[in-house]
Coordinates of C-alpha atoms in Angstrom, one line a residue:
M1 CA 137.3 100.4 67.0
N2 CA 138.5 97.9 69.5
R3 CA 137.3 94.5 70.4
K4 CA 137.8 90.8 70.7
I5 CA 136.2 87.5 71.8
S6 CA 135.8 84.1 73.6
G7 CA 134.1 83.1 76.8
V8 CA 133.8 81.1 80.1
A9 CA 130.6 80.7 82.0
T10 CA 131.9 82.1 85.2
V11 CA 133.7 85.1 83.8
A12 CA 131.5 87.8 85.5
A13 CA 132.1 86.2 88.9
L14 CA 135.8 85.9 88.2
L15 CA 136.1 89.4 87.1
G16 CA 134.3 90.7 90.1
L17 CA 136.5 88.8 92.5
A18 CA 139.7 89.8 90.7
A19 CA 138.9 93.5 90.4
C20 CA 137.5 93.9 93.9
G21 CA 140.1 91.8 95.6
S22 CA 143.0 93.6 94.1
S23 CA 141.8 97.0 95.0
S24 CA 142.4 96.4 98.7
T25 CA 146.0 95.2 98.2
A26 CA 148.6 97.7 99.5
P27 CA 151.0 99.0 96.8
P28 CA 154.6 97.9 96.9
P29 CA 157.2 100.2 98.6
G30 CA 157.9 103.3 96.6
A31 CA 154.9 102.9 94.3
S32 CA 152.0 105.3 94.0
A33 CA 149.3 105.1 96.7
G34 CA 146.7 105.6 94.0
K35 CA 144.0 103.0 93.5
P36 CA 144.4 100.3 90.8
L37 CA 142.9 101.3 87.4
V38 CA 141.0 98.6 85.7
E39 CA 140.8 98.9 81.9
E40 CA 140.0 96.9 78.8
A41 CA 140.5 97.9 75.2
T42 CA 138.9 94.9 73.6
T43 CA 136.6 92.0 74.4
G44 CA 136.9 88.3 73.7
S45 CA 140.7 88.1 73.0
T46 CA 142.1 84.9 74.5
F47 CA 145.0 85.8 76.7
S48 CA 148.4 84.2 76.2
N49 CA 151.6 84.9 78.1
D50 CA 153.1 86.9 75.2
F51 CA 153.9 90.6 75.1
N52 CA 155.7 90.8 71.7
P53 CA 154.9 94.3 70.5
F54 CA 155.4 93.4 66.8
D55 CA 153.2 90.3 66.6
S56 CA 149.6 91.1 65.8
N57 CA 148.5 87.8 67.5
S58 CA 150.3 88.5 70.8
T59 CA 148.3 89.6 73.9
A60 CA 150.2 92.9 73.9
R61 CA 148.9 93.7 70.4
A62 CA 145.5 92.0 70.6
M63 CA 144.6 93.9 73.8
N64 CA 146.1 97.2 72.6
L65 CA 148.4 97.4 75.7
A66 CA 151.9 97.3 74.2
S67 CA 152.5 101.0 75.0
I68 CA 152.0 100.5 78.7
V69 CA 155.4 98.8 78.6
Y70 CA 156.9 99.9 75.3
E71 CA 156.8 103.5 74.1
P72 CA 157.0 105.3 70.7
L73 CA 159.3 108.2 69.8
Y74 CA 156.5 110.7 69.6
E75 CA 153.0 110.6 71.0
L76 CA 150.8 111.7 68.1
D77 CA 147.1 112.6 68.7
A78 CA 145.1 110.8 66.0
L79 CA 142.4 113.4 66.3
D80 CA 144.7 116.4 65.8
P81 CA 146.8 116.7 62.6
T82 CA 148.2 120.1 63.7
P83 CA 151.5 120.6 65.5
N84 CA 149.5 120.8 68.7
G85 CA 148.9 117.0 68.4
S86 CA 152.6 116.1 68.2
H87 CA 154.3 115.4 71.5
P88 CA 158.0 114.5 71.8
W89 CA 158.3 111.3 73.8
L90 CA 161.4 109.0 73.6
A91 CA 162.7 111.5 71.0
T92 CA 163.0 115.2 71.6
G93 CA 163.1 116.2 67.9
Y94 CA 163.6 115.2 64.3
T95 CA 164.7 116.8 61.0
F96 CA 164.4 115.7 57.4
S97 CA 167.2 116.1 54.8
N98 CA 168.1 114.8 51.4
G99 CA 164.7 115.7 50.0
G100 CA 162.8 113.8 52.6
N101 CA 164.8 110.6 52.2
S102 CA 166.8 111.0 55.4
L103 CA 165.3 111.4 58.9
A104 CA 167.5 112.4 61.8
I105 CA 165.9 111.6 65.2
T106 CA 167.3 113.0 68.5
V107 CA 166.8 110.3 71.2
R108 CA 165.9 111.6 74.7
Q109 CA 168.7 111.2 77.3
G110 CA 168.2 109.9 80.8
V111 CA 165.6 107.3 80.0
K112 CA 165.9 103.8 81.4
F113 CA 164.2 100.5 80.6
N114 CA 162.3 98.8 83.4
D115 CA 165.3 96.6 84.2
G116 CA 167.4 99.7 85.0
S117 CA 169.5 99.7 81.9
A118 CA 169.8 103.0 79.9
L119 CA 168.0 103.6 76.7
S120 CA 170.4 104.7 74.0
A121 CA 170.4 105.7 70.4
S122 CA 171.7 102.2 69.7
D123 CA 168.4 100.7 70.9
V124 CA 166.4 102.9 68.6
A125 CA 168.7 102.1 65.7
A126 CA 168.5 98.4 66.4
T127 CA 164.7 98.5 66.5
F128 CA 164.5 100.1 63.1
K129 CA 167.2 97.8 61.7
A130 CA 165.2 94.8 62.8
I131 CA 162.2 96.2 61.0
K132 CA 164.4 96.7 57.9
D133 CA 165.8 93.2 58.0
Q134 CA 162.5 91.4 59.0
P135 CA 159.4 92.7 57.1
K136 CA 157.1 90.7 59.4
L137 CA 158.0 93.1 62.2
D138 CA 156.7 96.0 60.3
W139 CA 153.2 96.1 61.7
S140 CA 153.1 99.9 61.9
G141 CA 154.1 100.5 58.3
V142 CA 157.6 101.9 58.5
P143 CA 158.6 102.5 54.9
V144 CA 161.4 100.6 53.1
Q145 CA 164.8 101.6 54.5
S146 CA 167.6 101.9 51.9
A147 CA 170.4 101.5 54.5
D148 CA 171.0 100.4 58.0
P149 CA 170.3 103.2 60.6
S150 CA 173.3 105.2 61.6
V151 CA 174.1 106.5 65.1
S152 CA 176.0 109.6 66.0
G153 CA 175.8 110.4 69.7
S154 CA 172.2 110.7 70.6
I155 CA 171.1 111.0 66.9
V156 CA 169.8 108.1 64.9
T157 CA 169.5 108.7 61.1
L158 CA 167.1 106.6 59.1
S159 CA 167.5 106.4 55.3
F160 CA 164.6 105.6 53.0
S161 CA 164.3 104.6 49.4
S162 CA 161.9 107.5 48.7
P163 CA 160.8 110.7 50.6
Q164 CA 158.8 110.1 53.7
Y165 CA 157.5 113.5 54.8
T166 CA 154.0 112.1 55.6
N167 CA 154.9 108.8 57.2
L168 CA 155.6 110.1 60.7
W169 CA 152.6 108.3 62.2
S170 CA 154.3 105.0 61.4
I171 CA 157.9 105.9 62.0
L172 CA 157.6 108.1 65.1
G173 CA 154.2 107.4 66.5
T174 CA 153.6 103.6 66.3
T175 CA 157.0 102.0 66.3
F176 CA 157.7 100.7 69.8
I177 CA 161.3 100.8 70.9
V178 CA 162.9 97.7 72.4
Q179 CA 166.3 96.9 73.7
A180 CA 168.9 96.1 71.0
S181 CA 169.3 92.6 72.2
V182 CA 165.6 91.9 71.9
A183 CA 165.5 93.5 68.5
R184 CA 168.2 91.1 67.2
Q185 CA 166.3 88.1 68.6
L186 CA 163.1 89.3 66.9
T187 CA 164.9 89.6 63.6
S188 CA 165.3 85.9 63.4
N189 CA 162.1 85.0 65.2
P190 CA 159.5 87.8 64.7
T191 CA 156.7 85.9 66.5
M192 CA 158.7 84.8 69.5
A193 CA 156.8 84.9 72.8
I194 CA 158.0 87.6 75.1
T195 CA 157.0 86.7 78.7
N196 CA 159.2 89.2 80.5
P197 CA 158.6 92.5 78.5
V198 CA 161.4 95.1 79.0
G199 CA 160.5 98.6 77.9
T200 CA 160.6 102.2 78.9
G201 CA 156.9 102.6 79.6
P202 CA 155.3 103.8 82.9
F203 CA 154.4 100.2 83.9
M204 CA 155.9 96.8 83.9
L205 CA 154.7 93.2 84.2
G206 CA 155.7 92.2 87.7
A207 CA 156.2 88.7 89.1
G208 CA 152.9 86.8 88.8
G209 CA 151.4 89.6 86.7
Y210 CA 150.0 87.3 84.1
T211 CA 147.2 84.9 84.4
A212 CA 144.7 83.7 81.8
Q213 CA 142.0 85.9 83.4
L214 CA 143.8 88.9 84.7
I215 CA 147.0 90.8 83.7
T216 CA 148.4 93.2 86.3
F217 CA 151.0 95.9 85.6
T218 CA 152.8 97.7 88.3
P219 CA 154.7 101.1 88.1
N220 CA 158.1 101.0 86.4
P221 CA 160.5 102.2 89.2
H222 CA 162.9 103.6 86.6
Y223 CA 160.3 105.5 84.6
W224 CA 161.6 108.7 83.1
G225 CA 158.4 110.5 83.9
G226 CA 156.7 111.2 80.7
N227 CA 156.6 114.6 79.1
C228 CA 153.0 115.6 78.3
A229 CA 154.1 118.7 76.5
G230 CA 153.1 121.0 79.3
H231 CA 149.7 119.3 79.7
V232 CA 148.4 119.6 83.2
P233 CA 148.5 117.6 85.5
C234 CA 150.9 115.2 83.7
T235 CA 153.0 114.0 86.7
A236 CA 156.5 115.3 86.6
N237 CA 158.0 113.1 89.4
G238 CA 158.4 110.0 87.2
K239 CA 155.7 108.1 89.0
P240 CA 152.4 107.3 87.4
P241 CA 149.5 108.1 89.7
E242 CA 148.0 104.6 89.5
S243 CA 149.4 101.9 91.8
K244 CA 148.4 99.3 89.2
V245 CA 146.8 98.8 85.9
E246 CA 144.7 95.7 85.8
I247 CA 143.4 94.2 82.5
P248 CA 140.8 91.5 83.1
Y249 CA 139.6 89.0 80.5
I250 CA 136.1 90.1 79.3
A251 CA 134.2 87.8 77.0
D252 CA 132.0 90.3 75.1
N253 CA 130.6 93.8 74.9
N254 CA 127.6 92.9 77.2
T255 CA 129.9 91.6 79.9
A256 CA 131.9 94.9 79.7
A257 CA 128.7 96.8 80.3
Q258 CA 127.9 94.7 83.4
Q259 CA 131.4 95.3 84.8
L260 CA 131.2 99.1 84.2
A261 CA 127.8 99.2 85.9
S262 CA 129.1 97.2 88.9
G263 CA 132.1 99.5 89.4
N264 CA 134.6 96.7 88.5
L265 CA 135.8 98.5 85.3
D266 CA 137.2 102.0 85.1
W267 CA 137.9 102.4 81.4
A268 CA 136.5 100.6 78.4
G269 CA 137.4 100.8 74.7
N270 CA 134.5 98.9 73.1
D271 CA 130.9 99.5 72.0
V272 CA 129.0 99.2 75.2
P273 CA 125.3 98.5 74.4
N274 CA 123.0 101.4 75.5
V275 CA 125.9 102.9 77.4
Y276 CA 123.9 106.0 78.6
Q277 CA 121.1 103.9 80.1
T278 CA 123.3 101.1 81.5
F279 CA 126.3 103.2 82.7
V280 CA 126.4 107.0 82.3
N281 CA 122.9 107.8 83.7
L282 CA 123.5 105.7 86.8
N283 CA 125.8 108.4 88.1
P284 CA 126.5 111.3 85.6
L285 CA 128.9 112.9 88.0
T286 CA 131.4 110.0 87.7
N287 CA 130.3 108.0 84.7
H288 CA 131.2 109.2 81.2
A289 CA 131.4 108.3 77.5
W290 CA 133.0 110.2 74.6
F291 CA 133.0 108.6 71.2
A292 CA 135.1 110.7 68.8
S293 CA 135.1 109.7 65.2
G294 CA 138.6 108.4 64.6
N295 CA 138.5 105.9 61.7
T296 CA 136.5 104.8 58.7
V297 CA 134.8 101.4 59.1
T298 CA 134.7 99.5 55.8
L299 CA 133.6 96.3 54.2
W300 CA 136.8 94.6 53.0
F301 CA 136.7 92.4 49.8
N302 CA 139.1 89.5 49.3
L303 CA 140.5 90.1 45.8
T304 CA 143.2 87.5 45.5
G305 CA 143.9 83.9 46.4
P306 CA 141.8 80.7 46.6
H307 CA 139.1 82.3 48.8
A308 CA 138.4 85.3 46.5
V309 CA 134.9 85.2 45.0
P310 CA 135.0 85.7 41.2
A311 CA 132.1 88.1 41.1
L312 CA 133.7 90.4 43.7
K313 CA 136.7 90.9 41.5
D314 CA 134.5 93.1 39.4
A315 CA 134.7 96.7 40.7
A316 CA 131.2 97.4 39.4
V317 CA 129.8 94.7 41.7
R318 CA 131.7 96.1 44.7
R319 CA 130.3 99.6 43.9
A320 CA 126.8 98.1 43.5
I321 CA 127.1 96.4 46.9
S322 CA 128.0 99.8 48.4
M323 CA 124.9 101.4 46.9
G324 CA 122.7 98.7 48.3
I325 CA 123.8 99.1 52.0
D326 CA 121.5 100.9 54.5
R327 CA 124.2 102.8 56.4
Q328 CA 121.5 104.6 58.5
A329 CA 120.4 101.2 59.8
L330 CA 124.0 100.2 60.5
A331 CA 124.5 103.4 62.5
Q332 CA 121.3 103.2 64.5
L333 CA 120.7 99.5 64.9
G334 CA 124.2 98.0 64.7
E335 CA 126.1 100.9 66.4
S336 CA 123.4 102.2 68.7
G337 CA 123.7 105.7 67.2
Y338 CA 127.3 106.1 68.4
E339 CA 128.8 105.9 64.9
Y340 CA 127.7 108.0 61.9
P341 CA 127.0 106.8 58.4
A342 CA 129.9 107.2 56.0
T343 CA 129.0 109.9 53.4
S344 CA 132.0 109.7 50.9
S345 CA 133.3 106.8 49.0
G346 CA 136.8 108.3 49.1
G347 CA 137.5 106.9 52.6
L348 CA 138.4 110.1 54.5
I349 CA 137.6 110.3 58.2
L350 CA 134.9 113.0 58.3
P351 CA 134.7 115.7 59.5
N352 CA 138.3 115.4 60.7
Q353 CA 139.8 115.4 57.2
K354 CA 137.2 117.5 55.4
V355 CA 139.9 119.9 54.2
Y356 CA 141.0 117.2 51.7
L357 CA 137.5 116.1 50.5
S358 CA 137.0 116.1 46.8
S359 CA 133.8 117.9 45.8
A360 CA 133.0 115.1 43.4
L361 CA 133.0 112.6 46.3
T362 CA 131.1 114.8 48.7
N363 CA 127.9 113.0 49.9
D364 CA 128.2 110.4 47.1
L365 CA 127.2 107.5 49.4
P366 CA 123.5 107.1 50.2
A367 CA 122.4 106.8 53.8
T368 CA 119.7 104.3 52.7
P369 CA 119.8 101.7 49.8
E370 CA 119.5 103.1 46.3
T371 CA 118.6 100.1 44.3
S372 CA 117.1 101.4 41.0
A373 CA 116.3 104.5 39.0
K374 CA 112.8 104.3 40.4
Q375 CA 114.1 104.3 44.0
A376 CA 116.5 107.1 43.3
S377 CA 113.7 109.2 41.9
T378 CA 111.6 108.6 45.0
D379 CA 114.5 109.5 47.2
K380 CA 115.7 112.4 45.0
W381 CA 119.1 110.7 44.9
Q382 CA 121.4 112.0 42.2
G383 CA 124.1 109.3 42.5
D384 CA 124.6 105.8 41.2
T385 CA 122.4 102.8 42.1
V386 CA 122.7 99.1 42.3
E387 CA 120.8 98.8 39.0
K388 CA 123.0 101.3 37.1
E389 CA 126.3 99.7 38.3
L390 CA 125.3 96.1 37.5
T391 CA 123.5 96.5 34.2
G392 CA 126.3 98.7 33.0
A393 CA 128.7 95.8 33.7
G394 CA 126.5 93.2 31.9
W395 CA 124.7 91.7 34.8
A396 CA 121.0 90.7 34.3
P397 CA 118.5 91.6 37.0
P398 CA 116.6 89.1 39.1
A399 CA 113.2 87.9 37.9
G400 CA 110.5 90.4 38.9
W401 CA 113.2 93.1 39.7
G402 CA 111.5 96.2 41.1
T403 CA 108.0 94.6 41.2
S404 CA 106.0 92.8 43.9
S405 CA 106.8 89.5 42.3
E406 CA 110.5 89.7 43.1
V407 CA 111.3 87.0 45.7
G408 CA 114.8 87.7 46.8
C409 CA 118.0 85.8 46.2
D410 CA 119.1 82.9 48.4
G411 CA 121.4 81.4 45.8
S412 CA 119.3 78.4 45.0
V413 CA 117.7 79.9 41.8
V414 CA 120.0 81.8 39.4
A415 CA 117.1 83.7 37.8
N416 CA 116.1 85.1 41.2
C417 CA 119.5 86.8 41.6
W418 CA 121.6 89.3 39.6
H419 CA 123.4 87.0 37.1
K420 CA 125.8 86.9 34.3
G421 CA 125.2 83.6 32.5
S422 CA 125.2 81.1 35.3
Q423 CA 127.3 83.3 37.7
I424 CA 125.6 85.0 40.6
I425 CA 126.8 87.4 43.2
Q426 CA 127.2 85.1 46.3
F427 CA 129.5 85.7 49.3
S428 CA 129.7 85.7 53.1
I429 CA 130.6 88.4 55.6
Y430 CA 133.1 87.1 58.1
D431 CA 133.0 88.6 61.6
P432 CA 133.0 87.3 65.1
Q433 CA 129.6 87.2 66.9
P434 CA 131.1 88.5 70.2
F435 CA 131.7 91.8 68.3
S436 CA 128.0 92.3 68.8
D437 CA 127.8 95.5 66.8
Y438 CA 129.8 94.2 63.8
W439 CA 127.8 91.0 63.9
E440 CA 124.6 93.0 63.8
D441 CA 126.0 95.1 60.9
A442 CA 126.9 92.0 59.0
T443 CA 123.4 90.5 59.5
L444 CA 121.7 93.7 58.4
I445 CA 123.9 93.9 55.2
S446 CA 123.2 90.3 54.3
Q447 CA 119.4 90.8 54.7
E448 CA 119.5 94.0 52.7
L449 CA 121.5 92.5 49.8
Q450 CA 119.5 89.3 49.7
A451 CA 116.4 91.4 49.1
E452 CA 118.3 93.2 46.3
G453 CA 119.2 90.1 44.4
M454 CA 122.5 89.0 45.9
A455 CA 123.1 85.8 47.9
V456 CA 124.8 87.1 51.0
T457 CA 125.2 85.3 54.3
T458 CA 127.1 85.8 57.5
S459 CA 130.1 83.6 58.7
D460 CA 131.0 83.5 62.4
G461 CA 134.7 84.4 63.0
K462 CA 134.4 82.7 66.4
D463 CA 137.1 84.5 68.5
Y464 CA 139.3 87.5 67.7
N465 CA 142.6 85.5 67.3
T466 CA 141.1 83.1 64.8
W467 CA 139.3 85.9 62.9
N468 CA 142.4 88.1 62.8
G469 CA 144.6 85.2 61.7
N470 CA 142.2 84.4 58.8
L471 CA 142.1 88.0 57.7
G472 CA 145.9 88.1 57.6
S473 CA 146.1 84.9 55.6
G474 CA 143.3 85.8 53.2
N475 CA 141.0 83.1 54.5
F476 CA 137.7 85.1 54.1
Q477 CA 135.4 86.5 51.4
T478 CA 134.4 89.8 52.9
A479 CA 134.7 91.3 56.4
I480 CA 133.7 94.4 58.3
H481 CA 136.8 96.0 59.9
W482 CA 137.6 99.3 61.6
G483 CA 140.0 101.6 59.9
A484 CA 143.6 102.3 60.8
G485 CA 142.7 105.9 61.9
G486 CA 145.8 108.0 62.1
N487 CA 146.3 111.8 62.2
I488 CA 146.5 112.2 58.4
P489 CA 144.7 110.4 55.5
Y490 CA 147.9 108.5 54.5
V491 CA 147.6 106.2 57.5
Q492 CA 144.3 104.6 56.3
F493 CA 145.2 104.6 52.6
Y494 CA 148.5 102.8 53.3
N495 CA 146.6 100.2 55.4
W496 CA 144.0 99.6 52.6
L497 CA 146.3 99.7 49.6
D498 CA 150.0 99.0 50.2
P499 CA 151.3 95.5 49.5
A500 CA 153.8 96.0 52.3
S501 CA 150.9 96.3 54.8
Q502 CA 149.6 92.9 53.7
Q503 CA 153.1 91.4 54.0
A504 CA 153.3 92.5 57.6
G505 CA 149.8 91.0 58.3
S506 CA 148.4 94.3 59.6
G507 CA 146.4 95.5 56.7
N508 CA 145.6 95.3 52.9
F509 CA 143.7 92.1 53.8
G510 CA 142.1 92.1 50.3
G511 CA 145.4 91.8 48.6
V512 CA 145.5 95.0 46.6
N513 CA 148.7 95.1 44.4
D514 CA 148.1 97.8 41.9
S515 CA 150.9 100.0 40.6
A516 CA 148.5 103.0 40.3
A517 CA 147.7 102.8 44.0
T518 CA 151.3 102.3 45.0
Q519 CA 152.4 105.3 42.8
L520 CA 149.8 107.5 44.5
L521 CA 151.1 106.4 47.9
H522 CA 154.6 107.2 46.9
Q523 CA 153.6 110.6 45.7
Y524 CA 151.9 111.3 49.0
E525 CA 155.1 110.2 50.9
A526 CA 157.2 112.6 48.8
T527 CA 155.0 115.6 49.2
D528 CA 156.2 118.3 51.6
P529 CA 153.3 119.0 54.0
S530 CA 154.0 122.7 53.6
N531 CA 152.8 122.4 49.9
A532 CA 149.1 122.4 50.7
S533 CA 147.8 122.5 47.1
Q534 CA 150.0 119.6 46.0
L535 CA 149.1 117.6 49.1
T536 CA 145.4 118.1 48.5
Q537 CA 145.8 117.0 44.9
V538 CA 147.5 113.7 45.8
V539 CA 145.1 112.9 48.6
Q540 CA 142.2 113.5 46.3
G541 CA 143.9 111.2 43.8
L542 CA 143.8 108.4 46.4
E543 CA 140.2 109.2 47.2
T544 CA 139.3 108.8 43.6
Y545 CA 141.2 105.5 43.4
L546 CA 139.3 104.1 46.4
S547 CA 136.0 105.3 45.1
T548 CA 136.5 103.9 41.6
N549 CA 138.1 100.6 42.4
A550 CA 136.3 100.0 45.7
P551 CA 138.7 97.4 47.3
V552 CA 137.0 98.5 50.5
V553 CA 133.7 100.4 50.7
P554 CA 133.2 102.9 53.6
L555 CA 130.3 102.0 55.9
L556 CA 130.6 104.2 59.0
Y557 CA 132.8 106.8 60.8
G558 CA 134.1 104.6 63.5
A559 CA 134.1 105.7 67.1
D560 CA 137.2 105.8 69.2
W561 CA 135.4 104.0 71.9
N562 CA 135.9 105.5 75.3
V563 CA 133.8 104.8 78.4
F564 CA 135.3 105.9 81.7
S565 CA 134.7 106.6 85.4
S566 CA 136.1 109.5 87.3
A567 CA 135.4 108.0 90.6
K568 CA 139.1 107.1 91.1
Y569 CA 140.9 109.4 88.6
V570 CA 140.2 112.7 86.9
G571 CA 141.9 114.4 84.0
W572 CA 140.5 112.2 81.3
P573 CA 140.4 113.5 77.7
N574 CA 136.8 114.5 76.9
Q575 CA 134.7 116.7 74.7
T576 CA 135.7 119.9 76.6
N577 CA 139.4 118.9 77.0
P578 CA 140.3 116.8 73.9
Y579 CA 144.0 116.7 74.5
M580 CA 144.5 113.2 73.2
N581 CA 142.7 110.4 71.3
P582 CA 140.7 109.1 74.3
S583 CA 140.6 105.3 73.7
P584 CA 142.5 102.9 76.0
N585 CA 144.7 102.0 73.0
D586 CA 148.2 102.0 71.7
P587 CA 150.0 104.3 71.3
E588 CA 148.3 106.9 73.5
M589 CA 148.1 104.8 76.7
P590 CA 151.2 106.2 78.5
Y591 CA 150.2 109.8 77.6
I592 CA 146.8 109.5 79.2
L593 CA 147.9 107.4 82.2
M594 CA 150.5 110.0 83.1
S595 CA 147.9 112.8 82.6
L596 CA 145.5 111.5 85.3
S597 CA 145.4 112.4 89.0
A598 CA 143.6 110.8 91.9
A599 CA 140.1 112.0 92.4
N600 CA 139.6 114.3 95.4
S601 CA 143.3 114.8 95.8

């Protein structure tokens, strides 16, 4: 799920001029003659001249464009957990030893940064040392390192405090490598603004490439060429086919739809309203959309700190809220039918991760609200209900519960709400209005739960930067947020449950700090993937923990948003050729950009 926010009245005109004007500009000497590719991964993020790949509030991270300049060691396809989804990139191989506590990475030779300097094993080691010494840099979830990385020729060896067989998504797939000199600066100043990003990626920020309305990347003249694991066409001459990658500021999802329809946008990574009517059907030969299910969208609960709501600290209340949500309405009304209702409280991305699904948690989430035994009987629902969860935890029902005299709960009359003494269940859902789908989801949930005896409102997160900052600092009560995705279940469970994820400001927004959850995560990390039965057992343990404790509750299977035009370039990942997670996102951007070719060439 990718988005953002903010706005100016003349944005549509500005975008049209910027995109159309730049398309006629001749490419610099030695660059590709291909047309500029215009993309956006999120809407509404206020641009700043900052391309720090480790700071969640930088433009590089907020706009999901870090990997255009900086690259990971491996390109891992989030939709393919098999070896076919693992592509050597800045590394050519890796081996575990010492029971999974040591990882030796072979760094690719002949790679240069965009300033012409050579990438070496020392740069890779320095990047990981910076993460070890400065936890605020660990946005991707690199596990605790027990010693500084060591270098022997082209091999970097990382040492961990515990086995890390299943943490390759974080270590190899989403850690962006920077020069050793930059890594040392970031250690002392993790949020420093980087205005001249130096990386190994296919593009670089040229002179004048940044403005508050348009960011322009030009080909890296020193690019090593990518290595799309034999994928065709994957250019082998070191030059990306695109003469430029342009990223315009776009205020919201509706504006993105307008820019797609007008031909000013080639690739979008957000929920475009009525995308088939407004874009695909205008020209089905060139206009396309493919929304693969790549994450689990959840409702986060703030469990700690001054903004935590006392009633929400009760797991029974959180489970009751889950039973009272109309997921079918969220899918159809909030997400235009592009995302599917979550069916399991265990949090797995389904059907991608079905092999790990516990039978006890299969279809244990209702598609529509199950409020009472009477409603469950009508719907032939065998699972829990709002009523069962709350009465079992000592909550008294609202006056007239289940009858025509029930008036709904707005918080003004205790008796009209589920209550325990004078306490009622009252909270807000904090999301930005420019995330039009999430805002609709939040509105729907608040209306549903008010009718079910809970005083629930919506709270506007304004713009992405403000909203994201408040989530990271715990300044919210509940919020709808996309899942971390990943190629294996560990990625999302770590993001939801590990205290280190909260420390890095990239996850665990609710403040979970439970030794039971942490122990399960450590067991997962220590499990050799070749031991399928043991792996399934530990994953199902995490599913059970999430279902029972409900620090987040699954709502939807989130789409990896992907709307694209083949008018300029062909070779996009799609339903018939799903060679990579298709979104214009980190870390797959360089893989996809190097896999395209000019249309009609």
